[in-house]
mmCIF file of C-alpha atoms in Angstrom:
data_model
loop_
_atom_site.group_PDB
_atom_site.id
_atom_site.type_symbol
_atom_site.label_atom_id
_atom_site.label_comp_id
_atom_site.label_asym_id
_atom_site.label_seq_id
_atom_site.Cartn_x
_atom_site.Cartn_y
_atom_site.Cartn_z
ATOM 1 C CA LYS A 1 94.405 19.311 74.829
ATOM 2 C CA ALA A 2 91.211 17.334 75.170
ATOM 3 C CA GLY A 3 88.917 18.244 78.031
ATOM 4 C CA VAL A 4 87.280 16.025 80.601
ATOM 5 C CA THR A 5 85.084 13.436 78.946
ATOM 6 C CA GLN A 6 82.223 11.546 80.492
ATOM 7 C CA THR A 7 80.308 8.567 79.210
ATOM 8 C CA PRO A 8 77.528 7.954 78.692
ATOM 9 C CA ARG A 9 75.986 11.394 78.337
ATOM 10 C CA TYR A 10 72.459 10.191 79.042
ATOM 11 C CA LEU A 11 71.167 7.192 80.912
ATOM 12 C CA ILE A 12 67.725 5.930 81.826
ATOM 13 C CA LYS A 13 67.376 3.281 84.508
ATOM 14 C CA THR A 14 64.630 1.891 86.707
ATOM 15 C CA ARG A 15 64.487 1.755 90.468
ATOM 16 C CA GLY A 16 66.568 -1.006 91.993
ATOM 17 C CA GLN A 17 69.022 -1.207 89.122
ATOM 18 C CA GLN A 18 72.638 -0.194 89.337
ATOM 19 C CA VAL A 19 74.632 2.095 87.079
ATOM 20 C CA THR A 20 78.272 2.807 86.286
ATOM 21 C CA LEU A 21 79.439 6.171 84.988
ATOM 22 C CA SER A 22 82.843 6.810 83.489
ATOM 23 C CA CYS A 23 85.155 9.813 83.489
ATOM 24 C CA SER A 24 88.392 10.417 81.614
ATOM 25 C CA PRO A 25 90.357 13.340 83.042
ATOM 26 C CA ILE A 26 92.510 15.786 81.145
ATOM 27 C CA SER A 27 95.823 14.195 80.242
ATOM 28 C CA GLY A 28 98.276 14.572 83.122
ATOM 29 C CA HIS A 29 95.605 15.252 85.729
ATOM 30 C CA ARG A 30 95.754 12.850 88.645
ATOM 31 C CA SER A 31 92.854 14.047 90.762
ATOM 32 C CA VAL A 32 89.264 13.243 89.816
ATOM 33 C CA SER A 33 86.245 14.449 91.758
ATOM 34 C CA TRP A 34 82.574 13.644 91.319
ATOM 35 C CA TYR A 35 79.605 15.932 91.978
ATOM 36 C CA GLN A 36 75.848 15.512 91.845
ATOM 37 C CA GLN A 37 73.744 18.385 90.518
ATOM 38 C CA THR A 38 69.996 18.557 91.162
ATOM 39 C CA PRO A 39 67.535 21.466 91.028
ATOM 40 C CA GLY A 40 66.729 21.093 94.718
ATOM 41 C CA GLN A 41 70.116 20.439 96.300
ATOM 42 C CA GLY A 42 72.374 22.159 93.790
ATOM 43 C CA LEU A 43 75.927 20.906 93.340
ATOM 44 C CA GLN A 44 77.079 18.457 95.963
ATOM 45 C CA PHE A 45 80.444 16.786 96.347
ATOM 46 C CA LEU A 46 80.441 12.991 96.151
ATOM 47 C CA PHE A 47 84.086 11.950 96.387
ATOM 48 C CA GLU A 48 87.610 12.595 95.145
ATOM 49 C CA TYR A 49 90.216 10.157 93.944
ATOM 50 C CA PHE A 50 93.913 10.808 93.714
ATOM 51 C CA SER A 51 96.469 8.223 92.656
ATOM 52 C CA GLU A 52 93.842 5.470 92.799
ATOM 53 C CA THR A 53 92.929 6.282 96.414
ATOM 54 C CA GLN A 54 89.760 7.888 97.673
ATOM 55 C CA ARG A 55 90.921 10.990 99.453
ATOM 56 C CA ASN A 56 87.691 12.822 100.259
ATOM 57 C CA LYS A 57 84.137 11.664 100.621
ATOM 58 C CA GLY A 58 80.923 13.632 100.769
ATOM 59 C CA ASN A 59 77.746 12.884 102.694
ATOM 60 C CA PHE A 60 76.195 10.305 100.428
ATOM 61 C CA PRO A 61 75.037 6.795 101.318
ATOM 62 C CA GLY A 62 77.200 3.771 100.685
ATOM 63 C CA ARG A 63 75.216 2.998 97.525
ATOM 64 C CA PHE A 64 77.452 5.567 95.876
ATOM 65 C CA SER A 65 80.962 4.307 95.273
ATOM 66 C CA GLY A 66 83.825 4.974 92.951
ATOM 67 C CA ARG A 67 87.261 3.958 91.906
ATOM 68 C CA GLN A 68 90.212 5.248 89.950
ATOM 69 C CA PHE A 69 92.477 3.340 87.639
ATOM 70 C CA SER A 70 96.221 3.651 87.134
ATOM 71 C CA ASN A 71 95.664 5.857 84.071
ATOM 72 C CA SER A 72 93.629 8.245 86.279
ATOM 73 C CA ARG A 73 90.335 7.361 84.604
ATOM 74 C CA SER A 74 87.573 7.051 87.142
ATOM 75 C CA GLU A 75 84.237 5.324 87.462
ATOM 76 C CA MET A 76 81.403 5.865 89.873
ATOM 77 C CA ASN A 77 78.770 3.299 90.668
ATOM 78 C CA VAL A 78 75.327 3.718 92.138
ATOM 79 C CA SER A 79 73.611 0.576 93.330
ATOM 80 C CA THR A 80 69.945 0.007 94.112
ATOM 81 C CA LEU A 81 68.858 3.142 92.317
ATOM 82 C CA GLU A 82 66.175 5.363 93.829
ATOM 83 C CA LEU A 83 64.028 7.991 92.138
ATOM 84 C CA GLY A 84 65.961 10.672 94.019
ATOM 85 C CA ASP A 85 69.189 9.645 92.314
ATOM 86 C CA SER A 86 67.992 11.303 89.117
ATOM 87 C CA ALA A 87 70.526 14.051 88.560
ATOM 88 C CA LEU A 88 73.360 15.359 86.464
ATOM 89 C CA TYR A 89 76.585 13.721 87.586
ATOM 90 C CA LEU A 90 79.656 15.815 86.960
ATOM 91 C CA CYS A 91 83.263 14.789 86.950
ATOM 92 C CA ALA A 92 86.090 17.249 87.471
ATOM 93 C CA SER A 93 89.826 16.790 87.150
ATOM 94 C CA SER A 94 92.816 18.734 88.410
ATOM 95 C CA LEU A 95 96.553 18.436 88.146
ATOM 96 C CA ALA A 96 97.266 17.455 91.714
ATOM 97 C CA GLY A 97 95.528 17.061 94.979
ATOM 98 C CA GLY A 98 96.570 19.761 97.359
ATOM 99 C CA GLY A 99 97.378 23.418 97.683
ATOM 100 C CA ALA A 100 95.614 25.548 95.138
ATOM 101 C CA ASN A 101 94.132 23.685 92.224
ATOM 102 C CA GLU A 102 91.721 24.577 89.513
ATOM 103 C CA GLN A 103 89.202 21.888 88.657
ATOM 104 C CA PHE A 104 88.000 21.362 85.105
ATOM 105 C CA PHE A 105 84.540 19.954 84.638
ATOM 106 C CA GLY A 106 83.177 17.541 82.090
ATOM 107 C CA PRO A 107 79.771 17.812 80.386
ATOM 108 C CA GLY A 108 78.151 15.425 82.826
ATOM 109 C CA THR A 109 76.032 12.296 82.637
ATOM 110 C CA ARG A 110 72.306 12.901 82.903
ATOM 111 C CA LEU A 111 70.813 9.989 84.867
ATOM 112 C CA THR A 112 67.065 9.503 84.940
ATOM 113 C CA VAL A 113 65.627 6.899 87.287
ATOM 114 C CA LEU A 114 62.081 5.745 86.511
ATOM 115 C CA ALA B 1 82.588 21.731 106.704
ATOM 116 C CA GLN B 2 82.566 24.874 104.653
ATOM 117 C CA SER B 3 79.342 26.370 103.271
ATOM 118 C CA VAL B 4 78.611 29.017 100.660
ATOM 119 C CA SER B 5 75.703 31.455 100.445
ATOM 120 C CA GLN B 6 74.519 33.188 97.316
ATOM 121 C CA HIS B 7 71.545 35.541 97.469
ATOM 122 C CA ASN B 8 69.060 36.763 94.860
ATOM 123 C CA HIS B 9 68.850 33.483 93.042
ATOM 124 C CA HIS B 10 67.105 35.014 90.018
ATOM 125 C CA VAL B 11 68.494 38.210 88.504
ATOM 126 C CA ILE B 12 67.010 39.912 85.448
ATOM 127 C CA LEU B 13 68.673 42.933 83.930
ATOM 128 C CA SER B 14 69.028 44.798 80.644
ATOM 129 C CA GLU B 15 72.085 44.881 78.438
ATOM 130 C CA ALA B 16 74.694 47.459 79.520
ATOM 131 C CA ALA B 17 73.511 47.296 83.125
ATOM 132 C CA SER B 18 76.032 46.497 85.832
ATOM 133 C CA LEU B 19 75.962 43.140 87.583
ATOM 134 C CA GLU B 20 77.030 42.289 91.096
ATOM 135 C CA LEU B 21 76.505 38.855 92.644
ATOM 136 C CA GLY B 22 77.159 38.314 96.304
ATOM 137 C CA CYS B 23 78.942 35.319 97.781
ATOM 138 C CA ASN B 24 79.652 34.616 101.430
ATOM 139 C CA TYR B 25 81.340 31.551 102.812
ATOM 140 C CA SER B 26 81.805 30.078 106.227
ATOM 141 C CA TYR B 27 85.167 28.527 106.965
ATOM 142 C CA GLY B 28 87.742 29.605 109.482
ATOM 143 C CA GLY B 29 90.898 28.659 107.653
ATOM 144 C CA THR B 30 92.652 29.576 104.418
ATOM 145 C CA VAL B 31 90.475 29.026 101.376
ATOM 146 C CA ASN B 32 90.597 28.952 97.612
ATOM 147 C CA LEU B 33 87.693 30.805 95.993
ATOM 148 C CA PHE B 34 86.086 30.335 92.604
ATOM 149 C CA TRP B 35 83.310 31.567 90.392
ATOM 150 C CA TYR B 36 82.032 29.107 87.809
ATOM 151 C CA VAL B 37 79.547 29.818 85.022
ATOM 152 C CA GLN B 38 77.175 27.436 83.297
ATOM 153 C CA TYR B 39 75.818 28.750 80.000
ATOM 154 C CA PRO B 40 72.607 27.161 78.689
ATOM 155 C CA GLY B 41 73.386 23.678 77.406
ATOM 156 C CA GLN B 42 77.058 23.910 78.298
ATOM 157 C CA HIS B 43 79.190 22.523 81.076
ATOM 158 C CA LEU B 44 80.612 24.367 84.061
ATOM 159 C CA GLN B 45 83.454 26.693 83.169
ATOM 160 C CA LEU B 46 85.785 28.598 85.437
ATOM 161 C CA LEU B 47 85.186 32.347 85.350
ATOM 162 C CA LEU B 48 87.882 33.338 87.818
ATOM 163 C CA LYS B 49 89.714 32.145 90.912
ATOM 164 C CA TYR B 50 91.461 33.494 93.967
ATOM 165 C CA PHE B 51 94.290 31.594 95.638
ATOM 166 C CA SER B 52 96.398 34.326 97.233
ATOM 167 C CA GLY B 53 97.815 37.794 96.616
ATOM 168 C CA ASP B 54 95.846 40.728 95.187
ATOM 169 C CA PRO B 55 92.274 40.362 96.476
ATOM 170 C CA LEU B 56 90.881 41.873 93.287
ATOM 171 C CA VAL B 57 90.987 39.224 90.592
ATOM 172 C CA LYS B 58 90.070 39.515 86.964
ATOM 173 C CA GLY B 59 88.597 36.701 84.972
ATOM 174 C CA ILE B 60 87.347 36.012 81.497
ATOM 175 C CA LYS B 61 84.765 38.069 79.616
ATOM 176 C CA GLY B 62 85.273 41.208 81.688
ATOM 177 C CA PHE B 63 84.317 39.716 85.036
ATOM 178 C CA GLU B 64 86.127 40.522 88.245
ATOM 179 C CA ALA B 65 85.733 39.557 91.884
ATOM 180 C CA GLU B 66 86.950 40.965 95.167
ATOM 181 C CA PHE B 67 87.949 38.863 98.144
ATOM 182 C CA ILE B 68 87.237 40.596 101.448
ATOM 183 C CA LYS B 69 88.655 38.337 104.131
ATOM 184 C CA SER B 70 87.087 40.197 107.057
ATOM 185 C CA LYS B 71 83.643 39.752 105.537
ATOM 186 C CA PHE B 72 84.192 36.196 104.266
ATOM 187 C CA SER B 73 82.982 37.444 100.906
ATOM 188 C CA PHE B 74 83.949 36.993 97.273
ATOM 189 C CA ASN B 75 81.555 39.104 95.214
ATOM 190 C CA LEU B 76 81.455 38.951 91.433
ATOM 191 C CA ARG B 77 81.072 42.067 89.278
ATOM 192 C CA LYS B 78 80.761 43.088 85.654
ATOM 193 C CA PRO B 79 80.351 46.760 84.759
ATOM 194 C CA SER B 80 78.287 46.222 81.605
ATOM 195 C CA VAL B 81 76.548 42.937 80.806
ATOM 196 C CA GLN B 82 75.701 41.529 77.409
ATOM 197 C CA TRP B 83 72.935 39.209 76.304
ATOM 198 C CA SER B 84 75.539 36.445 76.058
ATOM 199 C CA ASP B 85 76.107 36.686 79.822
ATOM 200 C CA THR B 86 72.779 34.926 80.373
ATOM 201 C CA ALA B 87 73.808 31.915 82.450
ATOM 202 C CA GLU B 88 73.880 30.422 85.918
ATOM 203 C CA TYR B 89 76.744 31.568 88.128
ATOM 204 C CA PHE B 90 78.123 29.531 91.005
ATOM 205 C CA CYS B 91 80.419 30.606 93.773
ATOM 206 C CA ALA B 92 82.559 27.821 95.250
ATOM 207 C CA VAL B 93 85.182 27.393 97.933
ATOM 208 C CA THR B 94 87.734 24.772 98.930
ATOM 209 C CA PRO B 95 89.909 24.726 102.016
ATOM 210 C CA TRP B 96 93.584 25.189 101.175
ATOM 211 C CA GLY B 97 95.085 21.839 100.282
ATOM 212 C CA ASN B 98 91.755 20.232 99.530
ATOM 213 C CA ASN B 99 89.872 19.677 96.283
ATOM 214 C CA ARG B 100 86.441 19.336 97.865
ATOM 215 C CA LEU B 101 84.460 22.169 96.287
ATOM 216 C CA ALA B 102 81.499 23.510 98.250
ATOM 217 C CA PHE B 103 79.123 25.360 95.934
ATOM 218 C CA GLY B 104 76.525 27.993 96.544
ATOM 219 C CA LYS B 105 73.004 27.469 95.176
ATOM 220 C CA GLY B 106 73.791 29.608 92.145
ATOM 221 C CA ASN B 107 72.442 32.802 90.576
ATOM 222 C CA GLN B 108 70.320 32.485 87.458
ATOM 223 C CA VAL B 109 71.091 35.642 85.479
ATOM 224 C CA VAL B 110 68.962 36.659 82.506
ATOM 225 C CA VAL B 111 70.097 39.584 80.373
ATOM 226 C CA ILE B 112 67.397 41.138 78.230
ATOM 227 C CA PRO B 113 68.570 42.591 74.900
#
């Protein structure tokens, strides 16, 4: 069974630009969550999608948005990039959204904002 | 919102030494508890999890953790570490019925051969 895949793996952008990151969950998984990992703040929850609906949202500005498609693939978008958005963005998938679920993480997309 | 505390961010020890990493969380309700590991250059992997039942859980690679509800703790242990255990370890918690993982700051563990 293939794991969680994320594309691209590395991205370099300049301030003010926007970026779209993609995540393909494990086959059969319907919940996709996104996390930001930085040396200073650690791992922080961005949002979760389940059945194409955003079900949870973290404390990030509105520049961070996402969506989920009918095949459970998900994208996140960051508009008007700032230097502080440089981070590793991780996607995680799980079978369902509720109760006790194990989340499986992808390798991440390393975003550098210059 | 729940929060997770991990102490002793940097841990250096010799092979065959015992390892214990502390994890405390703050949340009043039922929780799911996890330890994830991130080996150098690799992605986050689940080491072990606690959902319910026996509070002593065993994970991969000889790791175990004990959930002590009264102390809001979920400490990770390994009796004898190997060089290959060099990694960053993260404790995480979600409220029951929720996939929003709250992570601790992590423990960077270096095992010296």
